[in-house]
Amino acid sequence: MSIKRHIIKTIECKFCGEILHLPKIDKNSEYICPICKNRVYRSGKDIRLVLFLALTSMFLIFISISYPLLNISILGIHKNLSIYDSYFLLLNNNLFLPAFILLVTIFIIPIMMLFSIIIITGFALFHKDLVKIAFVFKVYNFLKEWNMAEVYLVAVLVSIIKLKSISLMKIDIGLYLFFLFLFTFLLTVRFFNPQDVWHKELTK
């Protein structure tokens, strides 16, 4: 006599801690916690698309670092500013806290998140044992809570508006590359759902 086996998907609501059991996950549906009414699951996009976006975003962040963001003329002083220059400018003026925030929000967190996504999707595409890199899932989920790319984007736009009122300013290629990086990075994070990859591994 054959026995049908059903894999129960267990998802913890990160908002209220309720444990939810879903006997079947529909990729075209969103799941709402019955207790707090927050969304607990939304299917991600194809991991090949996610991997492509992650690699593109990783490439863009490294090339946008050295290219000038702005050409500024103020009080007879002309300056080309890149992200790299901005970081050392803060250090040279003993602004260690802003320099640290810049380093963490622009470099460390996004790069580690992208690197985690590349590892996870690469393992999944080549049918490797994802259990061996379970810690990478934990790292990604932890870093995602600290991701502030959207906040930095708003800060850059506000800074441009403020500087434009007191100086002659020209936007350079680095800023376009940086905005393109932020766009691809946010798409990557939005399209990637580690639960999809992990559940697929556990249901083999």
PDB file of C-alpha atoms in Angstrom:
ATOM      1  CA  MET A   1       0.000   0.000   0.000  1.00  0.00           C
ATOM      2  CA  SER A   2       1.453   3.348  -1.060  1.00  0.00           C
ATOM      3  CA  ILE A   3       1.367   6.201   1.397  1.00  0.00           C
ATOM      4  CA  LYS A   4       1.122   9.776   0.179  1.00  0.00           C
ATOM      5  CA  ARG A   5       3.594  12.078   1.804  1.00  0.00           C
ATOM      6  CA  HIS A   6       2.945  15.797   2.166  1.00  0.00           C
ATOM      7  CA  ILE A   7       5.697  18.213   3.033  1.00  0.00           C
ATOM      8  CA  ILE A   8       4.499  20.835   5.511  1.00  0.00           C
ATOM      9  CA  LYS A   9       6.076  24.238   4.987  1.00  0.00           C
ATOM     10  CA  THR A  10       6.723  25.916   8.297  1.00  0.00           C
ATOM     11  CA  ILE A  11       7.077  29.670   8.303  1.00  0.00           C
ATOM     12  CA  GLU A  12       7.514  31.881  11.336  1.00  0.00           C
ATOM     13  CA  CYS A  13       5.912  35.309  11.191  1.00  0.00           C
ATOM     14  CA  LYS A  14       8.767  37.728  11.846  1.00  0.00           C
ATOM     15  CA  PHE A  15       6.305  40.322  13.123  1.00  0.00           C
ATOM     16  CA  CYS A  16       4.474  38.423  15.871  1.00  0.00           C
ATOM     17  CA  GLY A  17       6.350  35.082  16.075  1.00  0.00           C
ATOM     18  CA  GLU A  18       3.340  32.946  15.115  1.00  0.00           C
ATOM     19  CA  ILE A  19       4.302  29.598  13.555  1.00  0.00           C
ATOM     20  CA  LEU A  20       2.315  28.947  10.369  1.00  0.00           C
ATOM     21  CA  HIS A  21       1.998  25.581   8.608  1.00  0.00           C
ATOM     22  CA  LEU A  22       1.300  25.687   4.895  1.00  0.00           C
ATOM     23  CA  PRO A  23       0.611  22.259   3.323  1.00  0.00           C
ATOM     24  CA  LYS A  24       1.085  23.742  -0.142  1.00  0.00           C
ATOM     25  CA  ILE A  25       2.707  26.934  -1.335  1.00  0.00           C
ATOM     26  CA  ASP A  26       1.205  28.595  -4.382  1.00  0.00           C
ATOM     27  CA  LYS A  27       3.880  30.611  -6.171  1.00  0.00           C
ATOM     28  CA  ASN A  28       1.284  33.097  -7.402  1.00  0.00           C
ATOM     29  CA  SER A  29      -0.107  33.870  -3.956  1.00  0.00           C
ATOM     30  CA  GLU A  30       0.870  35.946  -0.965  1.00  0.00           C
ATOM     31  CA  TYR A  31       0.378  34.636   2.556  1.00  0.00           C
ATOM     32  CA  ILE A  32      -0.851  36.834   5.376  1.00  0.00           C
ATOM     33  CA  CYS A  33      -0.434  36.068   9.066  1.00  0.00           C
ATOM     34  CA  PRO A  34      -3.913  35.488  10.562  1.00  0.00           C
ATOM     35  CA  ILE A  35      -2.772  36.997  13.864  1.00  0.00           C
ATOM     36  CA  CYS A  36      -1.086  40.285  12.942  1.00  0.00           C
ATOM     37  CA  LYS A  37      -2.228  40.537   9.296  1.00  0.00           C
ATOM     38  CA  ASN A  38       1.298  41.139   8.001  1.00  0.00           C
ATOM     39  CA  ARG A  39       2.665  39.415   4.896  1.00  0.00           C
ATOM     40  CA  VAL A  40       4.761  36.386   5.853  1.00  0.00           C
ATOM     41  CA  TYR A  41       5.516  34.939   2.430  1.00  0.00           C
ATOM     42  CA  ARG A  42       5.762  36.131  -1.161  1.00  0.00           C
ATOM     43  CA  SER A  43       7.300  34.047  -3.891  1.00  0.00           C
ATOM     44  CA  GLY A  44      10.524  35.292  -5.434  1.00  0.00           C
ATOM     45  CA  LYS A  45      11.556  35.368  -9.085  1.00  0.00           C
ATOM     46  CA  ASP A  46      13.547  32.790 -11.020  1.00  0.00           C
ATOM     47  CA  ILE A  47      16.963  32.307  -9.401  1.00  0.00           C
ATOM     48  CA  ARG A  48      18.737  32.682 -12.758  1.00  0.00           C
ATOM     49  CA  LEU A  49      17.320  36.199 -13.064  1.00  0.00           C
ATOM     50  CA  VAL A  50      18.277  36.893  -9.451  1.00  0.00           C
ATOM     51  CA  LEU A  51      21.834  35.667 -10.050  1.00  0.00           C
ATOM     52  CA  PHE A  52      22.163  37.833 -13.165  1.00  0.00           C
ATOM     53  CA  LEU A  53      20.942  40.905 -11.287  1.00  0.00           C
ATOM     54  CA  ALA A  54      23.240  40.169  -8.332  1.00  0.00           C
ATOM     55  CA  LEU A  55      26.302  39.856 -10.593  1.00  0.00           C
ATOM     56  CA  THR A  56      25.330  43.023 -12.460  1.00  0.00           C
ATOM     57  CA  SER A  57      24.845  44.897  -9.201  1.00  0.00           C
ATOM     58  CA  MET A  58      28.186  43.656  -7.853  1.00  0.00           C
ATOM     59  CA  PHE A  59      29.918  44.841 -11.028  1.00  0.00           C
ATOM     60  CA  LEU A  60      28.240  48.246 -10.874  1.00  0.00           C
ATOM     61  CA  ILE A  61      29.130  48.950  -7.256  1.00  0.00           C
ATOM     62  CA  PHE A  62      32.827  48.378  -7.899  1.00  0.00           C
ATOM     63  CA  ILE A  63      33.022  50.527 -11.047  1.00  0.00           C
ATOM     64  CA  SER A  64      30.905  53.326  -9.546  1.00  0.00           C
ATOM     65  CA  ILE A  65      33.279  53.756  -6.587  1.00  0.00           C
ATOM     66  CA  SER A  66      36.095  55.482  -8.464  1.00  0.00           C
ATOM     67  CA  TYR A  67      34.111  57.442 -11.068  1.00  0.00           C
ATOM     68  CA  PRO A  68      33.267  61.038 -10.080  1.00  0.00           C
ATOM     69  CA  LEU A  69      29.726  61.591  -8.844  1.00  0.00           C
ATOM     70  CA  LEU A  70      29.678  65.379  -9.034  1.00  0.00           C
ATOM     71  CA  ASN A  71      31.737  68.251 -10.387  1.00  0.00           C
ATOM     72  CA  ILE A  72      31.329  71.084  -7.878  1.00  0.00           C
ATOM     73  CA  SER A  73      32.475  74.702  -8.082  1.00  0.00           C
ATOM     74  CA  ILE A  74      32.016  76.747  -4.913  1.00  0.00           C
ATOM     75  CA  LEU A  75      33.850  79.937  -3.862  1.00  0.00           C
ATOM     76  CA  GLY A  76      36.342  79.471  -6.681  1.00  0.00           C
ATOM     77  CA  ILE A  77      37.159  75.913  -5.636  1.00  0.00           C
ATOM     78  CA  HIS A  78      36.613  73.140  -8.169  1.00  0.00           C
ATOM     79  CA  LYS A  79      36.271  69.579  -6.972  1.00  0.00           C
ATOM     80  CA  ASN A  80      35.425  66.231  -8.523  1.00  0.00           C
ATOM     81  CA  LEU A  81      33.873  63.972  -5.906  1.00  0.00           C
ATOM     82  CA  SER A  82      33.619  60.206  -6.127  1.00  0.00           C
ATOM     83  CA  ILE A  83      32.401  57.808  -3.435  1.00  0.00           C
ATOM     84  CA  TYR A  84      36.034  56.877  -2.820  1.00  0.00           C
ATOM     85  CA  ASP A  85      37.027  60.552  -2.462  1.00  0.00           C
ATOM     86  CA  SER A  86      34.049  61.271  -0.206  1.00  0.00           C
ATOM     87  CA  TYR A  87      35.040  58.507   2.204  1.00  0.00           C
ATOM     88  CA  PHE A  88      38.630  59.737   2.623  1.00  0.00           C
ATOM     89  CA  LEU A  89      37.468  63.339   2.747  1.00  0.00           C
ATOM     90  CA  LEU A  90      35.384  62.448   5.796  1.00  0.00           C
ATOM     91  CA  LEU A  91      38.323  60.632   7.392  1.00  0.00           C
ATOM     92  CA  ASN A  92      40.715  63.514   6.747  1.00  0.00           C
ATOM     93  CA  ASN A  93      38.303  65.883   8.479  1.00  0.00           C
ATOM     94  CA  ASN A  94      37.992  63.555  11.491  1.00  0.00           C
ATOM     95  CA  LEU A  95      34.357  62.776  10.694  1.00  0.00           C
ATOM     96  CA  PHE A  96      34.757  59.170  11.691  1.00  0.00           C
ATOM     97  CA  LEU A  97      31.113  58.356  12.398  1.00  0.00           C
ATOM     98  CA  PRO A  98      29.815  59.538   8.976  1.00  0.00           C
ATOM     99  CA  ALA A  99      32.759  57.732   7.342  1.00  0.00           C
ATOM    100  CA  PHE A 100      31.878  54.548   9.214  1.00  0.00           C
ATOM    101  CA  ILE A 101      28.192  54.838   8.235  1.00  0.00           C
ATOM    102  CA  LEU A 102      29.186  55.406   4.601  1.00  0.00           C
ATOM    103  CA  LEU A 103      31.495  52.388   4.672  1.00  0.00           C
ATOM    104  CA  VAL A 104      28.891  50.091   6.223  1.00  0.00           C
ATOM    105  CA  THR A 105      25.818  51.196   4.255  1.00  0.00           C
ATOM    106  CA  ILE A 106      27.433  51.508   0.823  1.00  0.00           C
ATOM    107  CA  PHE A 107      30.113  48.840   0.872  1.00  0.00           C
ATOM    108  CA  ILE A 108      29.947  46.217   3.587  1.00  0.00           C
ATOM    109  CA  ILE A 109      26.223  45.426   3.827  1.00  0.00           C
ATOM    110  CA  PRO A 110      25.335  45.533   0.088  1.00  0.00           C
ATOM    111  CA  ILE A 111      28.445  43.613  -0.973  1.00  0.00           C
ATOM    112  CA  MET A 112      27.951  40.919   1.679  1.00  0.00           C
ATOM    113  CA  MET A 113      24.260  40.613   0.752  1.00  0.00           C
ATOM    114  CA  LEU A 114      25.083  40.297  -2.944  1.00  0.00           C
ATOM    115  CA  PHE A 115      27.870  37.827  -2.221  1.00  0.00           C
ATOM    116  CA  SER A 116      25.439  35.731  -0.136  1.00  0.00           C
ATOM    117  CA  ILE A 117      22.853  35.770  -2.933  1.00  0.00           C
ATOM    118  CA  ILE A 118      25.476  34.731  -5.506  1.00  0.00           C
ATOM    119  CA  ILE A 119      26.609  31.829  -3.314  1.00  0.00           C
ATOM    120  CA  ILE A 120      23.050  30.620  -2.607  1.00  0.00           C
ATOM    121  CA  THR A 121      21.778  30.877  -6.193  1.00  0.00           C
ATOM    122  CA  GLY A 122      25.024  29.398  -7.533  1.00  0.00           C
ATOM    123  CA  PHE A 123      24.700  26.385  -5.230  1.00  0.00           C
ATOM    124  CA  ALA A 124      21.038  25.985  -6.199  1.00  0.00           C
ATOM    125  CA  LEU A 125      21.705  26.169  -9.955  1.00  0.00           C
ATOM    126  CA  PHE A 126      24.508  23.615  -9.758  1.00  0.00           C
ATOM    127  CA  HIS A 127      22.402  21.360  -7.479  1.00  0.00           C
ATOM    128  CA  LYS A 128      24.820  21.508  -4.570  1.00  0.00           C
ATOM    129  CA  ASP A 129      23.849  20.676  -1.001  1.00  0.00           C
ATOM    130  CA  LEU A 130      22.427  23.908   0.417  1.00  0.00           C
ATOM    131  CA  VAL A 131      22.479  22.522   3.945  1.00  0.00           C
ATOM    132  CA  LYS A 132      26.266  22.977   3.836  1.00  0.00           C
ATOM    133  CA  ILE A 133      25.837  26.738   3.446  1.00  0.00           C
ATOM    134  CA  ALA A 134      22.959  27.165   5.901  1.00  0.00           C
ATOM    135  CA  PHE A 135      24.972  29.874   7.669  1.00  0.00           C
ATOM    136  CA  VAL A 136      24.918  31.959   4.454  1.00  0.00           C
ATOM    137  CA  PHE A 137      21.105  32.061   4.651  1.00  0.00           C
ATOM    138  CA  LYS A 138      21.401  33.284   8.239  1.00  0.00           C
ATOM    139  CA  VAL A 139      23.937  35.951   7.256  1.00  0.00           C
ATOM    140  CA  TYR A 140      21.706  37.196   4.443  1.00  0.00           C
ATOM    141  CA  ASN A 141      18.590  37.339   6.617  1.00  0.00           C
ATOM    142  CA  PHE A 142      20.510  39.230   9.307  1.00  0.00           C
ATOM    143  CA  LEU A 143      22.005  41.760   6.876  1.00  0.00           C
ATOM    144  CA  LYS A 144      18.677  42.340   5.148  1.00  0.00           C
ATOM    145  CA  GLU A 145      17.308  43.801   8.377  1.00  0.00           C
ATOM    146  CA  TRP A 146      20.117  46.386   8.325  1.00  0.00           C
ATOM    147  CA  ASN A 147      19.948  47.237   4.631  1.00  0.00           C
ATOM    148  CA  MET A 148      19.513  51.010   4.219  1.00  0.00           C
ATOM    149  CA  ALA A 149      20.088  51.470   0.481  1.00  0.00           C
ATOM    150  CA  GLU A 150      16.770  53.283   0.040  1.00  0.00           C
ATOM    151  CA  VAL A 151      17.645  55.692   2.848  1.00  0.00           C
ATOM    152  CA  TYR A 152      21.008  56.458   1.291  1.00  0.00           C
ATOM    153  CA  LEU A 153      19.353  57.092  -2.074  1.00  0.00           C
ATOM    154  CA  VAL A 154      17.071  59.699  -0.495  1.00  0.00           C
ATOM    155  CA  ALA A 155      20.061  61.254   1.326  1.00  0.00           C
ATOM    156  CA  VAL A 156      22.000  61.583  -1.944  1.00  0.00           C
ATOM    157  CA  LEU A 157      19.055  63.274  -3.668  1.00  0.00           C
ATOM    158  CA  VAL A 158      18.573  65.708  -0.769  1.00  0.00           C
ATOM    159  CA  SER A 159      22.299  66.523  -0.746  1.00  0.00           C
ATOM    160  CA  ILE A 160      22.234  67.268  -4.477  1.00  0.00           C
ATOM    161  CA  ILE A 161      19.308  69.649  -4.042  1.00  0.00           C
ATOM    162  CA  LYS A 162      21.037  71.454  -1.155  1.00  0.00           C
ATOM    163  CA  LEU A 163      24.372  71.754  -2.969  1.00  0.00           C
ATOM    164  CA  LYS A 164      22.747  73.006  -6.140  1.00  0.00           C
ATOM    165  CA  SER A 165      21.419  76.066  -4.306  1.00  0.00           C
ATOM    166  CA  ILE A 166      24.873  77.190  -3.126  1.00  0.00           C
ATOM    167  CA  SER A 167      27.241  76.021  -5.871  1.00  0.00           C
ATOM    168  CA  LEU A 168      27.715  75.316  -9.542  1.00  0.00           C
ATOM    169  CA  MET A 169      27.262  71.609  -9.883  1.00  0.00           C
ATOM    170  CA  LYS A 170      27.388  69.118 -12.720  1.00  0.00           C
ATOM    171  CA  ILE A 171      26.298  65.516 -12.373  1.00  0.00           C
ATOM    172  CA  ASP A 172      28.971  63.114 -13.598  1.00  0.00           C
ATOM    173  CA  ILE A 173      28.882  59.523 -14.810  1.00  0.00           C
ATOM    174  CA  GLY A 174      29.612  58.077 -11.364  1.00  0.00           C
ATOM    175  CA  LEU A 175      26.255  59.232 -10.028  1.00  0.00           C
ATOM    176  CA  TYR A 176      24.391  57.581 -12.893  1.00  0.00           C
ATOM    177  CA  LEU A 177      26.339  54.383 -12.310  1.00  0.00           C
ATOM    178  CA  PHE A 178      25.594  54.583  -8.591  1.00  0.00           C
ATOM    179  CA  PHE A 179      21.868  55.066  -9.186  1.00  0.00           C
ATOM    180  CA  LEU A 180      21.955  52.136 -11.604  1.00  0.00           C
ATOM    181  CA  PHE A 181      23.656  50.057  -8.916  1.00  0.00           C
ATOM    182  CA  LEU A 182      21.000  50.998  -6.354  1.00  0.00           C
ATOM    183  CA  PHE A 183      18.247  50.135  -8.833  1.00  0.00           C
ATOM    184  CA  THR A 184      19.667  46.690  -9.660  1.00  0.00           C
ATOM    185  CA  PHE A 185      20.494  46.046  -5.998  1.00  0.00           C
ATOM    186  CA  LEU A 186      16.959  46.836  -4.825  1.00  0.00           C
ATOM    187  CA  LEU A 187      15.528  44.679  -7.636  1.00  0.00           C
ATOM    188  CA  THR A 188      17.821  41.822  -6.633  1.00  0.00           C
ATOM    189  CA  VAL A 189      16.762  41.970  -2.981  1.00  0.00           C
ATOM    190  CA  ARG A 190      13.094  42.259  -3.923  1.00  0.00           C
ATOM    191  CA  PHE A 191      13.203  39.369  -6.414  1.00  0.00           C
ATOM    192  CA  PHE A 192      15.243  37.038  -4.198  1.00  0.00           C
ATOM    193  CA  ASN A 193      13.393  34.955  -1.647  1.00  0.00           C
ATOM    194  CA  PRO A 194      15.733  32.568   0.216  1.00  0.00           C
ATOM    195  CA  GLN A 195      12.717  30.617   1.500  1.00  0.00           C
ATOM    196  CA  ASP A 196      11.983  29.447  -2.047  1.00  0.00           C
ATOM    197  CA  VAL A 197      15.466  27.994  -2.476  1.00  0.00           C
ATOM    198  CA  TRP A 198      15.598  26.509   1.017  1.00  0.00           C
ATOM    199  CA  HIS A 199      12.160  24.868   0.840  1.00  0.00           C
ATOM    200  CA  LYS A 200      12.989  23.426  -2.563  1.00  0.00           C
ATOM    201  CA  GLU A 201      16.070  21.817  -1.052  1.00  0.00           C
ATOM    202  CA  LEU A 202      14.121  20.347   1.856  1.00  0.00           C
ATOM    203  CA  THR A 203      11.405  18.879  -0.392  1.00  0.00           C
ATOM    204  CA  LYS A 204      13.769  16.907  -2.642  1.00  0.00           C
TER     205      LYS A 204
END
